[in-house]
């Protein structure tokens, strides 16, 4: 093959013909050997592919043509002789491109597909039992109006692309269901599957999970009942709507058939398909739990379908079900299916373009079909380049993790003068996760070795570095102000791009350079802000409690308590325990009672310390014995409480209405306004004790209070 | 609670009815007729004509607070309809009432589309013009949302035959253009000192409060042409003065304290620390030595000390800055450039304080920057 | 066993040690029967709440000293539950609406409406109105202040308000003009001395001049702080006259000073990250960010050249103001730290930085 590497002897000497048919090589496979005189090997391969040919490395019996150049490899020549293959020289190859139209062969393969299609539809009609078959026929007549994805949904197991093993397992499980029920799920069976009452199918979207589940159920003689994300699936609804459990009698009353809330008849030959279980979200609280409970008792098979097996909320399901993981089918499995569909639709798209589409969509059959059905609206054909563009247009949008984003944007490549990314692209990085990326930026912007100061050294470098840091930090601070506008009361969402620049792009533009992931010393870390913030709100809440308790004694507000009182209380209620141990416990408790502090408040006070008073350090100095004695003694005593438990404001009027006999009395005397006054006055005497009375905690006495309120007014008037 | 609440409120009403001494003087001395309105001659003259011609346009009253906008329209409405029809013919909504778009769509629209009822016989025996339309007064209209204002546009046109609108606001720029163009605009100017003091004297006489000229001047100065504020201050001062056993006369200092005004010597002292020579010392050659000596003592630490002292006294930072601003701008010997720089500082500080920034830091910031500005080129 | 500051708190207006004119005025107002809405303002620790308590005592008598705390639950329009602690006696209640942040309007409206609609319970009460004390009134949102403004007029007949605030800057003008303003200035050093001496005498010891001056200077007009410091000093040293006396700083202040030292010692990205960790520690332990930046700034300023001081304070003020507007305080604190480091390093190495203020 040395000669091959020598390159063409007369590059460009022959004109490459314009093909009459862009797919003129469709259905042909080529092997190139030896050195062509005007084309390089790569050009020739590209050419063959462009016109729909397939290029393989070694000749075999399936090879249509071997293109021979100078110094062809001897082994290939041998194979040619053996398989009796047709050979071409360079001129012949170019002539083929120039003259060959779509050949007989492709028509033949298309005919095959048509036949197969017919057979498939026949098979589908045969397999779908009873009413479903009728429905299938009806659907077929109206199929022109259907989406392609529905129209070409597989009708038989044969038509499902890939995951053969999994589908077979599913089928076997459904087939042995009746036996499993009888054995009460005791016998594991061949795959250990038969002890499960439910199966969970997981896998990426568009690879036929739902379709497989439906088909298998139908084939095994079950009626699939599907509940998907469009149905509400909260705990209650799952329990009620899938009323499978014969828990209520009406099932028996209506002759063994009942209808659930979703309007689907459930028989013992039903199969419940819970589609998109990972979509059981906020509104469907408890849904997953109810589903698990259901699975434990079900008498009918349940198939759950999800995309992501690892999702947190599916944890309970994973252990309750048998897991079938569906993988993306191989490109060639999908190709044939797509080709036959294309033929039915009268579209002429060469196999290599189809391959490209399938690959671009990551074997998501549904997406390929959608792409093609859209394309069909305008064109009937598609060539290589168009296919490439279409794939690019439909490129799956992959979300990067914040770690990925931060590594990329702070990396050395993003802001070089030669970089290809536009400002828009950089801002796009922020939109991968607008709430996290700024936090990551703030956490990590100091961890690079900035490219901008690479050529400096000495003090100049330090100064420049500080200057860059300053600019970046200021920009981050700007970003936060923008953020508070976005999340403020007015919600200026249109400021998001500005936030992207301030919080992410601009700081990165100053400090980009070698960082983690590019050999820098500091690894990017998760933002501390989240943890610190929740710690702050927790402690702040506790401090509020402490302040509320101390309030009767102390006039300071919350920050005064923290800044002045807690440091002053420390020597009284914490230090003695540290220094004198258990002997100081009594004194400490007395002091705490003076300020209405509880044992929990003591913990808070310790926890609020910083520096020398850091809680870990302090607690280490208090012996365990002291601590237990402190807790025990505290709990064994009574303590003054300055507190009344919470009382819901909304309830007050209700209580009032039921306040007792007073209204009757007043009604009776209502003729004369002066009488109730005397009565209220009497009552008033007993209310005199300030401890029992209050201004606003008077829902029970609100009536009396108002009556009295009226009294002085009248007194004044009269 | 429902069955006794009406009684309670009734009682409360009765009580307030018999207790006029607790009534704010601002309400008590609200003008009864538009002729009583102080110092808005032009507007009053125009409105007086409407009383006779009974042809009223939609109106937009704008101007600084306390210049009599609401009083004018209320007095006008009272004169037009009389006390008996007032209730059914006038709808007054101010900012503290809910005024979102839903209110505009329901309450205002409903009121606007009612045909006014026939004129009730005036019980007090006077005759009122009582023209065949109603008036809707939207007080503080500039705080209405854009949406709510937009919703008003059609209402104003559709029911123009039977309803007139009067929008009252401080900032005419916050009224959307289509609304403003439907109204005839009346600008209320800040009251000049003589009008304010005349009105104050009138009230003081009615309330039996001795009012010295100095006190009146202080009230005028602290109220900045806002009559409502002046009257409120007067009432507070009177309250303080009469609460002591032998009623003390109201001093100008009382008024300043009530208004939260920082005493002049504090402001001058602070300005001194910034290197601004005190006013009234003549600025002659002989004084320069003193000022320089003072200026040298006041570096960073001097300013900081002064700022801390001000905070300790509890004066409001925004008040200090406002007064310092007045002082600097009116100062005779500072150059325009110095004043401009100081004004810049004051503006920034005011914004920061509005956002709730720390007072001590910002007083210090103002001090340091003003100090630098004044030291830079004098 | 209480701390001295609580033990020796004056209970009535007569017992107060300074601002006698103010006390006389309050007494007169309380006696006059025509009690207006009031706004007490002044720096922290100047004695606002003590004066309010004294005024209440004048108005209602001993009954106001029987206090209890009620916890009330309010529902926001979005059905969120809010817990609010209310201190109350028979005659008045005290609320701190700023505890509930942005929902303070709900609390203000509900409580005040409720109180205004029920009248004074106790016929033997000296006043026929009830009193509502609103603490931290300067941190009320604009919404709440607007609600308050309307309420103040509407329920004047049977309710009076006393607002308590550190500054009037953040209160809207209509509220200020509806209240009688009561400025409570911090005591001067002499007045502070009088308070200290009084407490010393009650506790049975004399305070030497030097010590008293030291405490008064350190407290900077905050009586509460002064008394707490005095007690701490007395606990540590039995002899207050020794010259080696030093006032122990609270834990957070020492910590802030440590941060300041760190900024001066080294200026590098690694150091910024260390400082950031310390700042997080302070913030998460409920030290308000403004206090953090102020304390650190003052400490830094003490250690740098005169030429830098103004710049450092300038940026502290700028970032403090930004902090109020922004959400994530640490971002602004850190930006300030980096700025200071950069300034310091430039100055130290003799370069000029174009970050100084307003050279236009």
mmCIF file of C-alpha atoms in Angstrom, chain A residues 90-218:
data_model
loop_
_atom_site.group_PDB
_atom_site.id
_atom_site.type_symbol
_atom_site.label_atom_id
_atom_site.label_comp_id
_atom_site.label_asym_id
_atom_site.label_seq_id
_atom_site.Cartn_x
_atom_site.Cartn_y
_atom_site.Cartn_z
ATOM 1 C CA UNK A 90 -10.650 4.980 -12.848
ATOM 2 C CA UNK A 91 -12.206 6.003 -16.140
ATOM 3 C CA UNK A 92 -14.802 3.328 -15.806
ATOM 4 C CA UNK A 93 -15.671 4.532 -12.325
ATOM 5 C CA UNK A 94 -16.136 8.092 -13.495
ATOM 6 C CA UNK A 95 -18.152 6.917 -16.497
ATOM 7 C CA UNK A 96 -20.354 4.944 -14.191
ATOM 8 C CA UNK A 97 -21.079 8.074 -12.208
ATOM 9 C CA UNK A 98 -21.765 10.030 -15.366
ATOM 10 C CA UNK A 99 -24.073 7.564 -16.993
ATOM 11 C CA UNK A 100 -25.582 5.276 -14.456
ATOM 12 C CA UNK A 101 -29.110 6.038 -13.450
ATOM 13 C CA UNK A 102 -30.895 4.398 -10.672
ATOM 14 C CA UNK A 103 -30.371 0.848 -11.367
ATOM 15 C CA UNK A 104 -32.475 -2.134 -11.440
ATOM 16 C CA UNK A 105 -31.080 -3.328 -8.176
ATOM 17 C CA UNK A 106 -32.523 -0.525 -6.093
ATOM 18 C CA UNK A 107 -35.910 -1.020 -7.624
ATOM 19 C CA UNK A 108 -35.675 -4.573 -6.733
ATOM 20 C CA UNK A 109 -34.855 -3.876 -3.124
ATOM 21 C CA UNK A 110 -37.713 -1.435 -2.982
ATOM 22 C CA UNK A 111 -40.101 -4.019 -4.257
ATOM 23 C CA UNK A 112 -38.938 -6.292 -1.552
ATOM 24 C CA UNK A 113 -39.745 -3.661 0.995
ATOM 25 C CA UNK A 114 -43.183 -3.157 -0.391
ATOM 26 C CA UNK A 115 -43.856 -6.826 -0.177
ATOM 27 C CA UNK A 116 -42.598 -6.898 3.312
ATOM 28 C CA UNK A 117 -44.771 -3.978 4.195
ATOM 29 C CA UNK A 118 -47.825 -5.741 2.897
ATOM 30 C CA UNK A 119 -46.944 -8.864 4.759
ATOM 31 C CA UNK A 120 -46.432 -6.790 7.866
ATOM 32 C CA UNK A 121 -49.818 -5.149 7.610
ATOM 33 C CA UNK A 122 -51.420 -8.506 7.060
ATOM 34 C CA UNK A 123 -49.619 -9.912 10.051
ATOM 35 C CA UNK A 124 -50.691 -6.958 12.145
ATOM 36 C CA UNK A 125 -54.305 -7.471 11.230
ATOM 37 C CA UNK A 126 -53.978 -11.130 12.108
ATOM 38 C CA UNK A 127 -52.274 -10.655 15.444
ATOM 39 C CA UNK A 128 -54.439 -7.889 16.783
ATOM 40 C CA UNK A 129 -57.334 -9.739 18.359
ATOM 41 C CA UNK A 130 -61.002 -8.852 18.281
ATOM 42 C CA UNK A 131 -61.950 -5.246 18.619
ATOM 43 C CA UNK A 132 -58.387 -4.094 18.460
ATOM 44 C CA UNK A 133 -58.086 -5.598 15.008
ATOM 45 C CA UNK A 134 -61.145 -3.737 13.837
ATOM 46 C CA UNK A 135 -59.780 -0.575 15.256
ATOM 47 C CA UNK A 136 -56.506 -1.282 13.517
ATOM 48 C CA UNK A 137 -58.279 -1.632 10.203
ATOM 49 C CA UNK A 138 -60.182 1.565 10.743
ATOM 50 C CA UNK A 139 -56.993 3.309 11.681
ATOM 51 C CA UNK A 140 -55.377 2.006 8.522
ATOM 52 C CA UNK A 141 -57.977 3.572 6.295
ATOM 53 C CA UNK A 142 -57.492 6.904 7.963
ATOM 54 C CA UNK A 143 -53.765 6.447 8.098
ATOM 55 C CA UNK A 144 -53.177 9.205 5.578
ATOM 56 C CA UNK A 145 -54.124 11.685 8.260
ATOM 57 C CA UNK A 146 -52.021 10.187 10.954
ATOM 58 C CA UNK A 147 -48.658 11.340 12.078
ATOM 59 C CA UNK A 148 -45.945 9.230 10.605
ATOM 60 C CA UNK A 149 -44.938 8.104 14.030
ATOM 61 C CA UNK A 150 -48.421 6.732 14.595
ATOM 62 C CA UNK A 151 -48.920 5.485 11.076
ATOM 63 C CA UNK A 152 -45.702 3.536 11.089
ATOM 64 C CA UNK A 153 -45.763 2.375 14.643
ATOM 65 C CA UNK A 154 -44.687 -1.246 14.613
ATOM 66 C CA UNK A 155 -47.561 -3.656 14.347
ATOM 67 C CA UNK A 156 -45.594 -6.772 15.102
ATOM 68 C CA UNK A 157 -42.648 -7.688 17.229
ATOM 69 C CA UNK A 158 -40.634 -8.238 14.082
ATOM 70 C CA UNK A 159 -40.935 -4.607 13.246
ATOM 71 C CA UNK A 160 -39.485 -3.394 16.484
ATOM 72 C CA UNK A 161 -35.964 -2.282 15.905
ATOM 73 C CA UNK A 162 -33.409 -3.613 18.304
ATOM 74 C CA UNK A 163 -33.718 -4.790 21.902
ATOM 75 C CA UNK A 164 -34.826 -8.200 20.719
ATOM 76 C CA UNK A 165 -33.692 -9.920 23.879
ATOM 77 C CA UNK A 166 -35.540 -7.578 26.169
ATOM 78 C CA UNK A 167 -38.714 -7.827 24.170
ATOM 79 C CA UNK A 168 -38.571 -11.595 24.284
ATOM 80 C CA UNK A 169 -38.113 -11.520 28.027
ATOM 81 C CA UNK A 170 -41.089 -9.279 28.404
ATOM 82 C CA UNK A 171 -43.131 -11.553 26.258
ATOM 83 C CA UNK A 172 -42.116 -14.603 28.225
ATOM 84 C CA UNK A 173 -43.001 -12.880 31.493
ATOM 85 C CA UNK A 174 -46.421 -11.893 30.246
ATOM 86 C CA UNK A 175 -46.930 -15.367 28.826
ATOM 87 C CA UNK A 176 -46.258 -17.021 32.142
ATOM 88 C CA UNK A 177 -48.342 -14.499 34.106
ATOM 89 C CA UNK A 178 -51.282 -16.804 34.691
ATOM 90 C CA UNK A 179 -48.943 -19.499 35.968
ATOM 91 C CA UNK A 180 -47.151 -16.964 38.164
ATOM 92 C CA UNK A 181 -50.380 -15.826 39.722
ATOM 93 C CA UNK A 182 -51.214 -19.398 40.494
ATOM 94 C CA UNK A 183 -47.826 -20.016 42.097
ATOM 95 C CA UNK A 184 -48.141 -16.707 43.955
ATOM 96 C CA UNK A 185 -44.924 -15.453 42.449
ATOM 97 C CA UNK A 186 -42.811 -17.999 44.253
ATOM 98 C CA UNK A 187 -41.015 -19.618 41.305
ATOM 99 C CA UNK A 188 -38.263 -17.437 39.906
ATOM 100 C CA UNK A 189 -38.285 -19.029 36.463
ATOM 101 C CA UNK A 190 -35.504 -18.973 33.908
ATOM 102 C CA UNK A 191 -34.553 -15.297 34.186
ATOM 103 C CA UNK A 192 -35.627 -14.874 37.776
ATOM 104 C CA UNK A 193 -38.325 -12.648 36.385
ATOM 105 C CA UNK A 194 -41.345 -14.561 37.489
ATOM 106 C CA UNK A 195 -41.232 -13.418 41.098
ATOM 107 C CA UNK A 196 -42.046 -9.890 40.022
ATOM 108 C CA UNK A 197 -45.497 -8.535 39.530
ATOM 109 C CA UNK A 198 -44.277 -5.580 37.542
ATOM 110 C CA UNK A 199 -41.629 -4.714 35.026
ATOM 111 C CA UNK A 200 -39.969 -1.397 34.565
ATOM 112 C CA UNK A 201 -38.690 -0.570 31.113
ATOM 113 C CA UNK A 202 -36.099 2.164 31.050
ATOM 114 C CA UNK A 203 -34.202 3.681 28.191
ATOM 115 C CA UNK A 204 -33.730 6.844 26.177
ATOM 116 C CA UNK A 205 -36.673 8.360 24.359
ATOM 117 C CA UNK A 206 -37.873 7.242 20.961
ATOM 118 C CA UNK A 207 -36.570 3.702 20.881
ATOM 119 C CA UNK A 208 -39.892 1.957 21.114
ATOM 120 C CA UNK A 209 -40.439 1.262 24.796
ATOM 121 C CA UNK A 210 -44.114 2.080 24.849
ATOM 122 C CA UNK A 211 -44.658 0.388 21.528
ATOM 123 C CA UNK A 212 -42.963 -2.779 22.714
ATOM 124 C CA UNK A 213 -44.980 -2.835 25.898
ATOM 125 C CA UNK A 214 -48.247 -2.449 24.052
ATOM 126 C CA UNK A 215 -47.346 -5.035 21.429
ATOM 127 C CA UNK A 216 -46.178 -7.614 23.936
ATOM 128 C CA UNK A 217 -49.299 -7.159 25.999
ATOM 129 C CA UNK A 218 -51.525 -7.573 22.991
#
